[in-house]
XYZ file of C-alpha atoms in Angstrom:
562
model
C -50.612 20.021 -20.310
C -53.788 20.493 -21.962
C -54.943 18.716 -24.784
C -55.645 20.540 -28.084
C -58.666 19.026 -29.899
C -57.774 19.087 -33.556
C -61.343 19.827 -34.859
C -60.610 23.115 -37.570
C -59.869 23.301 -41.055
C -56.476 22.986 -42.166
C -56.514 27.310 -43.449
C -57.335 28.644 -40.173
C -55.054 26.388 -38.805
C -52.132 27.747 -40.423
C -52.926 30.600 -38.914
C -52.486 29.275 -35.629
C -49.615 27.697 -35.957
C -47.899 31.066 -36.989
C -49.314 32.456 -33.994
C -48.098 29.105 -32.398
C -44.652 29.572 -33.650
C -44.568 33.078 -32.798
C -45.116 32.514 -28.706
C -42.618 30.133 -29.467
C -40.132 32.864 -30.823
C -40.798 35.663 -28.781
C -42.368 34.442 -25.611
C -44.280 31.518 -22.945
C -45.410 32.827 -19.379
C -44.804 30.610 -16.643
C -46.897 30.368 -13.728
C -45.572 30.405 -10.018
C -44.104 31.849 -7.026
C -40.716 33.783 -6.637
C -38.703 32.941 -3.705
C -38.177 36.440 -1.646
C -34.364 37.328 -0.916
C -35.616 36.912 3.147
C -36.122 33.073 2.438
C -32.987 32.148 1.163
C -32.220 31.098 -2.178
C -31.827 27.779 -2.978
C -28.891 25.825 -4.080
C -29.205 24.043 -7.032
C -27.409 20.333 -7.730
C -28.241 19.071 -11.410
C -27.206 15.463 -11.706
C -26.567 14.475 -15.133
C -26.278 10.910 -16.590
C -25.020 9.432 -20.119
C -27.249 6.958 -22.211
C -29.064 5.730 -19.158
C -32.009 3.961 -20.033
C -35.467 4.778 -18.908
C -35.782 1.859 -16.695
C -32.653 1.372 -14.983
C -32.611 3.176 -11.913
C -34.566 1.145 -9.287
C -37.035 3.619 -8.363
C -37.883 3.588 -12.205
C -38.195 -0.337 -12.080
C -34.985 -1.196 -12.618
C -33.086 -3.836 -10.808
C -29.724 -2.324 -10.669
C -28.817 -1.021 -7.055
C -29.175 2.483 -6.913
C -30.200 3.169 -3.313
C -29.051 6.910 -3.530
C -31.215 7.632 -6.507
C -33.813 5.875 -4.558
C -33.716 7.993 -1.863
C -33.997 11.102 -3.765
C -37.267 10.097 -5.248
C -38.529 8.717 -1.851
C -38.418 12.107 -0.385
C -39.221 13.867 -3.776
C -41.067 13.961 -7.041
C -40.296 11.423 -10.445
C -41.572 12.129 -13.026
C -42.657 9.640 -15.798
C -43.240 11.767 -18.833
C -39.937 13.839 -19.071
C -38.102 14.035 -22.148
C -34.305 15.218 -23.817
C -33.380 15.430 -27.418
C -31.997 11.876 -27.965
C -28.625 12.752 -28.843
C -25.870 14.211 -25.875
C -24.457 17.406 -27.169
C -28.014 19.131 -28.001
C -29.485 17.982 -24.534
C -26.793 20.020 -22.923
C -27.443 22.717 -24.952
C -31.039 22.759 -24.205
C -30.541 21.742 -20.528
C -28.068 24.821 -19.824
C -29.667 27.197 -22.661
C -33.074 26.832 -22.160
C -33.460 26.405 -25.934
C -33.864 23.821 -28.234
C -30.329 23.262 -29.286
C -31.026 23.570 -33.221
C -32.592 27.523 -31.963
C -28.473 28.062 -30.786
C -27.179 25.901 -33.633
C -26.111 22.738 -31.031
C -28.053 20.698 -33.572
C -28.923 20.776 -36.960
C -31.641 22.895 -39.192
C -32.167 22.062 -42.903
C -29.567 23.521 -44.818
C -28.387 25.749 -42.214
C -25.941 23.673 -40.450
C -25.225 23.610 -36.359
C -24.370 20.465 -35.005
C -21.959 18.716 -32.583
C -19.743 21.104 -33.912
C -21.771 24.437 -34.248
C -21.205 27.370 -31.951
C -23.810 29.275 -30.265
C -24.842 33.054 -30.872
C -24.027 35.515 -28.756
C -27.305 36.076 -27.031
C -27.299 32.100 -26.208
C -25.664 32.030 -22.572
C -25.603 29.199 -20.228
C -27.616 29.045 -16.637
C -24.746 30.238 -14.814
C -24.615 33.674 -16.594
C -28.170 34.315 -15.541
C -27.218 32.871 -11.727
C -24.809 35.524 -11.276
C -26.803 38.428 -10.927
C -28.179 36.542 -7.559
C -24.620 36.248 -6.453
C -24.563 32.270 -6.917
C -21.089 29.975 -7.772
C -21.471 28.358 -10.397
C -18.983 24.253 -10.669
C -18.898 22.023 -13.720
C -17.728 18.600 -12.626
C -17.704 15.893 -15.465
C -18.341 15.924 -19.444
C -18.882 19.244 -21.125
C -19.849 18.772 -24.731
C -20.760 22.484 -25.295
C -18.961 24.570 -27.832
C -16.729 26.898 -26.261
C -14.479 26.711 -22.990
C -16.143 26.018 -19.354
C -15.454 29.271 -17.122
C -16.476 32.224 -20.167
C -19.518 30.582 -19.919
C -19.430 31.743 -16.197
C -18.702 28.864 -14.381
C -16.211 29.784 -11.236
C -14.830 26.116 -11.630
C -14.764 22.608 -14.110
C -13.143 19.503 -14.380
C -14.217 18.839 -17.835
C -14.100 15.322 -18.669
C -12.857 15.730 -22.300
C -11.494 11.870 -22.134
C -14.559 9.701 -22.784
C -12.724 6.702 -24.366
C -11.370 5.774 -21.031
C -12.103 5.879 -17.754
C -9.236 4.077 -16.280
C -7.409 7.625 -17.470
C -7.060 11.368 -17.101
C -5.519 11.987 -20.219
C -6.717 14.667 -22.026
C -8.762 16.422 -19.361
C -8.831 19.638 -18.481
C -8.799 21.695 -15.106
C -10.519 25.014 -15.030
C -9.813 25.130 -18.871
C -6.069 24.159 -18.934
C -4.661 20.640 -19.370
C -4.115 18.315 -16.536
C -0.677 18.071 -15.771
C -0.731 14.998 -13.402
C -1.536 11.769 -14.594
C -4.202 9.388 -13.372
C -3.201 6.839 -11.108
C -3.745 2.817 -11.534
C -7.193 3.568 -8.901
C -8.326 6.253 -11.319
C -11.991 5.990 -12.466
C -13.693 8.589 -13.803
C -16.929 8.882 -12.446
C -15.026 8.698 -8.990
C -13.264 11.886 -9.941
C -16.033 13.398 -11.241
C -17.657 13.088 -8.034
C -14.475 13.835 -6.164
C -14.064 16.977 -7.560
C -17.541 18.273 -6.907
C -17.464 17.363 -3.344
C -14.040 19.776 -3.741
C -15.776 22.253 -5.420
C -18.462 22.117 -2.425
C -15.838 21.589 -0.034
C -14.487 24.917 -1.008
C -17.764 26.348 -1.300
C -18.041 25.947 2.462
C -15.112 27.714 3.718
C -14.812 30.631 1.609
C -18.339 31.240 -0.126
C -20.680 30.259 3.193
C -23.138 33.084 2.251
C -23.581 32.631 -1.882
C -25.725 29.808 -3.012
C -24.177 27.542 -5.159
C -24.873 25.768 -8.479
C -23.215 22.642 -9.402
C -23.534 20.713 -12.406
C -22.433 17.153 -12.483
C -22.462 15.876 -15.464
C -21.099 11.562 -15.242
C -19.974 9.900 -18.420
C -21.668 7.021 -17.198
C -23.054 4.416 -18.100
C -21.851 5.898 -21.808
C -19.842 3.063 -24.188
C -17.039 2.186 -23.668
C -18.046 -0.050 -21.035
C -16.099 0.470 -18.448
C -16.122 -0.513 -14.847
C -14.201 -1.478 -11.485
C -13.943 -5.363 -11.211
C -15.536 -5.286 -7.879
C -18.403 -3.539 -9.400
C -18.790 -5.489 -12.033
C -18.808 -8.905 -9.878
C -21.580 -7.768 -8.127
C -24.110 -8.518 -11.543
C -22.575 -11.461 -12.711
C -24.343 -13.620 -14.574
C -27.377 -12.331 -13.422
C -28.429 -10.954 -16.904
C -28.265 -14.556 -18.694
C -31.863 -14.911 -18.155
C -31.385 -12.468 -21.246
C -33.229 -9.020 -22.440
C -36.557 -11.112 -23.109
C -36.748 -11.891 -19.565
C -35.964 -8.536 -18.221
C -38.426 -6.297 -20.296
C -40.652 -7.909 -18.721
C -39.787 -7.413 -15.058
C -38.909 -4.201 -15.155
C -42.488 -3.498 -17.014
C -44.473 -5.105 -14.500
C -41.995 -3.718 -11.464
C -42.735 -0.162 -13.530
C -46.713 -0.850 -13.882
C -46.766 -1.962 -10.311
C -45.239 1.378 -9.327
C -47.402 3.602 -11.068
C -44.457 4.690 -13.237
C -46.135 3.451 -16.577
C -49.641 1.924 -17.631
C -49.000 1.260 -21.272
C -47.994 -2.073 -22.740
C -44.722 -3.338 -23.418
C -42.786 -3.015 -26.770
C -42.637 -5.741 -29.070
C -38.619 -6.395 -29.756
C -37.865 -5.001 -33.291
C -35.374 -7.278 -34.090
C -34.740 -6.129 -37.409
C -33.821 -2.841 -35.914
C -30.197 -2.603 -35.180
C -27.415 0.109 -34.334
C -28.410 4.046 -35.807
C -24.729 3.175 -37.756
C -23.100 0.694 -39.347
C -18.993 -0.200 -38.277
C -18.874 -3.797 -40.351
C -15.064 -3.360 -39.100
C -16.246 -2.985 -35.493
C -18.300 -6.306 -35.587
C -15.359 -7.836 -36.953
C -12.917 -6.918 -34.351
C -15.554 -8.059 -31.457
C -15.875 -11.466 -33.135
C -18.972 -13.747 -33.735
C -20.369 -13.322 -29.965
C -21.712 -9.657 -30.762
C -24.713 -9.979 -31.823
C -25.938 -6.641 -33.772
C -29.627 -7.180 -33.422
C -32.280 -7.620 -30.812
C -33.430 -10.967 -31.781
C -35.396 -13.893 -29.108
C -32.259 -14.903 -26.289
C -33.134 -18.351 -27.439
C -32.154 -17.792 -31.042
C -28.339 -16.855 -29.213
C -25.728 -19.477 -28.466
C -24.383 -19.852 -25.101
C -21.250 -17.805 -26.298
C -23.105 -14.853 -27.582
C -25.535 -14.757 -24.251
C -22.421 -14.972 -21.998
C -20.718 -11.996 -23.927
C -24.497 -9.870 -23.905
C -24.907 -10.820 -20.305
C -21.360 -9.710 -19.255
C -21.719 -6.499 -21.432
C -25.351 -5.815 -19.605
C -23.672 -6.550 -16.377
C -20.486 -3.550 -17.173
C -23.298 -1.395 -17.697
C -25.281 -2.569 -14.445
C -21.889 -1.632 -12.947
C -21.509 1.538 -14.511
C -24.874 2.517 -13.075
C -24.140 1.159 -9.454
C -20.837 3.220 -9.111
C -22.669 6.202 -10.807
C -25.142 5.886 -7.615
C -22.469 5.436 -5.095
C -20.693 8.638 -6.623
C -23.972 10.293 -6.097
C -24.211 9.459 -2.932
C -20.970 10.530 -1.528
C -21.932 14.095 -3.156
C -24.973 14.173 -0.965
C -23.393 12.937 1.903
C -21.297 15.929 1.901
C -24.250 18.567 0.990
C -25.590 17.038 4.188
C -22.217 17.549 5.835
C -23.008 21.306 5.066
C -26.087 21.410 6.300
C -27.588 22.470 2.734
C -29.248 19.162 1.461
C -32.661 20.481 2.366
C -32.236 24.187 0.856
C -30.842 22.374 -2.005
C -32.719 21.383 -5.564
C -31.677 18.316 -6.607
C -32.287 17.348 -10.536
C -31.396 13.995 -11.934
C -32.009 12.947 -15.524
C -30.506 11.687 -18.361
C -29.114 12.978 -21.829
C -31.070 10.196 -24.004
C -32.015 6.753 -24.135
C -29.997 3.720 -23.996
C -27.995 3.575 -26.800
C -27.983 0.587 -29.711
C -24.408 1.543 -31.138
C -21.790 -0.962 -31.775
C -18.412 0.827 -32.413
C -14.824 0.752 -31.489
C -12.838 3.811 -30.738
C -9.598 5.461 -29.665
C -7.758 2.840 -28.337
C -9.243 -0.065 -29.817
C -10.611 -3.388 -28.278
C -8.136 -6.150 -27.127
C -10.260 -9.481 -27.399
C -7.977 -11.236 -24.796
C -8.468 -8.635 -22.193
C -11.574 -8.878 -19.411
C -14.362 -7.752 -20.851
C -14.549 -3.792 -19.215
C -11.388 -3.337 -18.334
C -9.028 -0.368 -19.763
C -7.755 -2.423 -22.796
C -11.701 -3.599 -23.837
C -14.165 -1.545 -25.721
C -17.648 -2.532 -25.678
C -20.899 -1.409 -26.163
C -24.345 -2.134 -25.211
C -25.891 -2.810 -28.472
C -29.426 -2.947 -29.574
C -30.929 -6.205 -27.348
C -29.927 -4.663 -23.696
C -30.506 -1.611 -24.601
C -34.133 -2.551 -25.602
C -33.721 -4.128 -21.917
C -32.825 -0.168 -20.498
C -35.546 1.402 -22.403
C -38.202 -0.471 -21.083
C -41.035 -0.173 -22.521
C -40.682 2.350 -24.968
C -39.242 1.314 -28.632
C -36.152 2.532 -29.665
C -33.178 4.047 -28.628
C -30.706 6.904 -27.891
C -30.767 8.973 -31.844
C -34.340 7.558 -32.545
C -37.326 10.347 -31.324
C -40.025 7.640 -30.547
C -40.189 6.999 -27.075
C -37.610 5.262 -26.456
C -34.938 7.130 -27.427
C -36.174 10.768 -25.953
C -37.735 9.626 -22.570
C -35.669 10.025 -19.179
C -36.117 9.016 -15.566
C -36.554 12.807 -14.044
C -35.986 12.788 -10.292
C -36.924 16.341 -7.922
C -35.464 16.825 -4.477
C -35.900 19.834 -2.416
C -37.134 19.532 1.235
C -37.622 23.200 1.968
C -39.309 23.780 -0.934
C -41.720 20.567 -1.706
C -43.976 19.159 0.591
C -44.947 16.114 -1.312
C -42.808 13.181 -0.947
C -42.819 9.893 -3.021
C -45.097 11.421 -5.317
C -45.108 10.752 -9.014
C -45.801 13.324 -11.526
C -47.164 13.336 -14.616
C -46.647 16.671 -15.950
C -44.767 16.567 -19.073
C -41.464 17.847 -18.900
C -38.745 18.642 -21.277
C -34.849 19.786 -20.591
C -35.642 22.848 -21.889
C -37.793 23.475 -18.879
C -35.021 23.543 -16.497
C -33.518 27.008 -17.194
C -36.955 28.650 -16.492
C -37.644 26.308 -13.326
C -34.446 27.246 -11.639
C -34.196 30.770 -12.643
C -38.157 30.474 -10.819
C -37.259 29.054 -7.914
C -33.766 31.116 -7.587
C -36.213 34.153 -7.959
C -33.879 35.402 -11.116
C -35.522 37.118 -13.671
C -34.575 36.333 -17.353
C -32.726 39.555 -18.771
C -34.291 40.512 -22.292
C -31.397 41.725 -23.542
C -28.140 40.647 -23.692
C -25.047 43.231 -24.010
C -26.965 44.884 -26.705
C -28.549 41.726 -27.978
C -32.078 40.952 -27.804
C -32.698 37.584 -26.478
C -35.418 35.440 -27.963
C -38.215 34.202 -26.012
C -37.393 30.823 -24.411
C -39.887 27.804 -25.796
C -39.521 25.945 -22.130
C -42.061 26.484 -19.131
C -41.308 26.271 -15.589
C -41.943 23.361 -13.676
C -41.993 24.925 -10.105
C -45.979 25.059 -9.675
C -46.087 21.350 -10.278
C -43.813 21.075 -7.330
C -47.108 21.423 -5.394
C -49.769 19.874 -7.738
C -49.579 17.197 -10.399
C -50.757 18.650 -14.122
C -50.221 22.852 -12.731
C -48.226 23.055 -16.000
C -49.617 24.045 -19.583
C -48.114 24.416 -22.573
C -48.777 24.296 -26.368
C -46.019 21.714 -27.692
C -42.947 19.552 -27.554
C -40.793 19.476 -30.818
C -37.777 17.261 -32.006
C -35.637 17.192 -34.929
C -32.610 15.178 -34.988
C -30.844 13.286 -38.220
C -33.962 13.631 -39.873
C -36.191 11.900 -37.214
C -38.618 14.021 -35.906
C -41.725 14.440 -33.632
C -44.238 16.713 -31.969
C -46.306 16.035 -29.207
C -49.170 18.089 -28.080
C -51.304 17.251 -25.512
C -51.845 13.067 -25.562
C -51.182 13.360 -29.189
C -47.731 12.709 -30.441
C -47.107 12.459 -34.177
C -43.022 10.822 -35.115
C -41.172 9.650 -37.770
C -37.629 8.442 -38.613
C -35.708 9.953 -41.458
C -37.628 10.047 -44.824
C -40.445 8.280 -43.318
C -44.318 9.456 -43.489
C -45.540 10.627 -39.979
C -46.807 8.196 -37.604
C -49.721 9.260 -35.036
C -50.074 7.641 -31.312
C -52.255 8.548 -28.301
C -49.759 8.419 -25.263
C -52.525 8.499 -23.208
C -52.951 4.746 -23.506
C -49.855 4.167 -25.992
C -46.591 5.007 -24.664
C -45.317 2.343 -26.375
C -45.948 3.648 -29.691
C -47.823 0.301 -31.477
C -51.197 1.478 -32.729
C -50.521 3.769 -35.253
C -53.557 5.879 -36.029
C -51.909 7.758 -39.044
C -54.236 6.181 -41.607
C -57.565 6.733 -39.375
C -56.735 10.216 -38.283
C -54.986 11.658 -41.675
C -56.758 15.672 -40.179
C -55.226 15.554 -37.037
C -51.453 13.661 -38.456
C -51.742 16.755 -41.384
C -52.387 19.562 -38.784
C -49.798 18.715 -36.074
C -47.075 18.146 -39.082
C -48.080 21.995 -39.858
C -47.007 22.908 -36.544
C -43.832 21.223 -36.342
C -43.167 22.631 -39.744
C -44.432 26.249 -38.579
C -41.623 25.773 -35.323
C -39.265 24.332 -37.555
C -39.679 27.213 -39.971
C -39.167 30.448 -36.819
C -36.253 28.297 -35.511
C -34.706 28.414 -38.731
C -35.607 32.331 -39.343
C -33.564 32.531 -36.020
C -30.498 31.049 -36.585
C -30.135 32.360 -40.683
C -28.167 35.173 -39.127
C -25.311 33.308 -37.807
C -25.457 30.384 -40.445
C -22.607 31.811 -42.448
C -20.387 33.517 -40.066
C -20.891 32.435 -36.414
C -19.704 34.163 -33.486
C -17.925 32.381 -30.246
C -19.917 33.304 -26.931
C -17.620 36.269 -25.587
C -15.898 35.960 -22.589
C -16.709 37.563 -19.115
C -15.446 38.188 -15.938
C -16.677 36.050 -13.623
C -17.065 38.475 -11.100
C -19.192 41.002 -13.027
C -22.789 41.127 -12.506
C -24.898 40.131 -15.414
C -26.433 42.857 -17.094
C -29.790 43.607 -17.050
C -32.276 45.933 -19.045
């Protein structure tokens, strides 16, 4: 990612930030190599966690047990500079789009509406569509959270977790689009079945589809409120978190600084920061050991540490079984004999989230704390903890709140192993990078409908060497916080706030603010995200008013080309 040195005058840059905005709009060239239909094409495995913090898989310094994840980035790539959009519906749009999700209205413009609840244009298809023209089978396993049903969107088969209050419970979900019939059992867990019914899916894959490559998209719940986890699980991390979130920021940071993973400083606590919403009723019905702020663990009574430490510990759980789950899925990829031709990509939807709420069935104070009846959350202190050490959290753009633990696996195709990259990386870089390696080329047109340039790059050429990857920005926008980085430079700001400026060069923790010493450059890059903000609205005014539901397909039909 090169750096852009902001030296001009702010006239002729307006100039370039149409032209910016434009390459934005209507095209980026990626760099790279095609895979030739002699070599085989790759499967493709994207692992997808919910509100997992930056630092809590152990190969990104955390001290959870997640010896599958751990293995994946032994024999692959991490990399430490990867970001989503810091909410969960617009990452999947952008992860299975290849847009920004306000550019397909999966997240808000000014005045234009979109949202959790908007519905894509027609020209805004899903990585599977574009798959089928190389003749690969396409499985959703887990949450969906994109408008319209699973298998138009040319999937061959989903389980789509559409229950997220529970996860002792099936109710609710859906099977290849229709309702489950047959309720859960009392050993039901959900990211167990999510992982069961990808290994199905796979399973299936084997006997009757030998010759297609696959794609399967796993998308856990976990570790996503409510807490909820098996007992057993949950045993295994007792009481090891009352050393409290104080304590733990700093050993993950220096287990992260000693692994190369980060070189900035640690975040300060902001204890006057609290949940992104306020439930006073919530707070009430947990009683007086919630705690909704991330104040010292020494200003806590022994009450209030044993409830955070237990509700750190559910989400320590969460995490484990999330890894086990993972594991049994490559266990049977290995069973095929595919693990090797297979690219494996694990991130997460956002940060660690600071929300304190209780949902759908409410939260029984008598029952054990993550069982079916409970509903907790992780709230703002552990969740500091998860981000470590970036400040904020899951809604927020600073750091915290937008930066993921991004794991690569692929034998056949990468040579390096254990390596860490440092490439910036976004999810809208995923599309490209599998429709690269899949050797798939983008249609420009759409059953009639022109389809706008993509703003996301492939990452397949730094596969093979660390920084091989340029581009001219990353932009956010969500709830009114936004952000822009380009280059080292990365300007931010929470709703109806002035910019802030940081060099993440040195300052990943976002504490020296160089706003009032560098007004030029703060002014310029603001132009720019105003410039993209500007062509993503122009894009979307079309289908503000009346939007159209992504039409259905036959699975079976190639995708049309130009």
């Amino acid at each position: 990612m090169k750096t852009r040195h902001f030296c001009s005058t702010l006239e002729s840059h307006r100039v370039r930030f149409v032209f910016t905005a434009l390459l934005l709009l209507f095209g980026l060239v990626s760099g790279g190599r095609h895979l030739e239909a002699n070599e085989g094409r790759p499967n493709v495995l994207i692992l997808f966690a919910d509100d997992l913090g930056y630092s809590d898989v152990g190969c990104f310094g955390g001290e959870i047990e997640t010896p599958n994840l751990d293995r994946l980035a032994r024999n692959g790539l991490r990399y430490n500079q990867f970001y989503n959009t810091a909410r969960c519906w617009p990452s999947r749009a952008a992860l299975l789009t290849g847009y920004y999700a306000q550019q397909v209205r999966r997240d808000a413009l000014p005045g234009l509406g979109g949202g959790g609840n908007g519905v894509r244009p027609p020209w805004a298809r899903l990585l599977p569509d574009y798959l089928q023209s190389a003749n690969y089978r396409s499985y959703h396993s887990g949450k969906w959270h994109i408008d319209g049903k699973v298998l138009p969107s040319g999937f061959h088969r989903s389980l789509n977790m559409v229950n997220q209050g529970n996860f002792f419970s099936n109710k609710g979900n859906t099977i290849d689009d229709s309702p489950v019939t047959t309720p859960s059992g009392p050993d039901y867990y959900s990211t167990d079945a999510t992982a069961d019914h990808a290994i199905e899916c796979l399973r299936d894959h084997a006997s009757h589809h030998r010759d297609a490559p696959f794609f399967s998209y796993v998308a856990f719940i976990s570790p996503h409120f409510p807490l909820h986890a098996r007992p057993e699980d949950i045993a295994r991390y007792k009481d090891r978190y009352l050393k409290g979130w104080d304590k733990l920021r700093t050993e993950r940071w220096e287990r992260m600084r000693s692994m190369g993973i980060t070189s900035t400083t640690l975040s300060p606590l902001e204890r006057e920061v609290g949940p992104p919403y306020a439930f006073p009723e919530a707070m009430k019905k947990l009683g007086d050991s919630e705690v909704n702020r991330p104040v010292p663990w020494n200003e806590l009574n022994d009450s209030q540490k044993f409830f955070q430490a237990t509700k750190m510990a559910i989400h320590a759980a969460m995490v484990d079984r999330m890894d086990q789950a993972i594991g049994r899925i490559l266990k049977q990829l290995e069973e095929m004999d595919a693990l090797d031709n297979t690219l494996v990509l694990f991130c997460s939807d956002n940060g660690a989230s600071a929300e304190i709420m209780v949902r759908d069935g409410g939260h029984d104070p008598a029952a054990p704390m993550g069982s079916e009846k409970s509903y907790l959350s992780l709230g703002p202190g552990f969740s500091s903890a998860a981000n470590t050490p970036h400040r904020r959290h899951k809604t927020w753009v600073h750091e915290g709140g937008i930066s993921t633990p991004f794991i690569v696996h692929w034998p056949k195709g990468i040579q390096a192993k254990g390596e860490i990259r440092t490439t910036p990386g976004h999810l809208i870089d995923v599309v490209p990078t599998v429709l690269e390696i899949a050797g798939v080329e983008k249609p420009k047109e759409w059953e009639g409908l022109q389809l706008p340039a993509a703003p996301g790059v492939s990452l397949a050429p730094s596969f093979q060497r660390d920084g091989a990857v340029e581009r001219s920005s990353l932009w956010w926008l969500h709830e009114g916080n936004r952000a822009l980085r380009v280059g080292d430079w990365k300007i931010v700001a929470e709703k109806d706030r002035p910019w802030e400026l940081y060099n993440l060069r040195n300052d990943r923790a976002e504490q020296d603010n160089l706003a009032e010493s560098d007004p030029k450059r703060v002014e310029e890059m603001a132009a720019v995200w105003q410039g993209q903000t500007d062509a993503f609205c122009e894009l979307v005014k079309p289908y503000a008013t009346e939007p159209a539901r992504p039409q259905a397909r036959n699975k079976n039909q190639p995708m049309p080309t130009k």
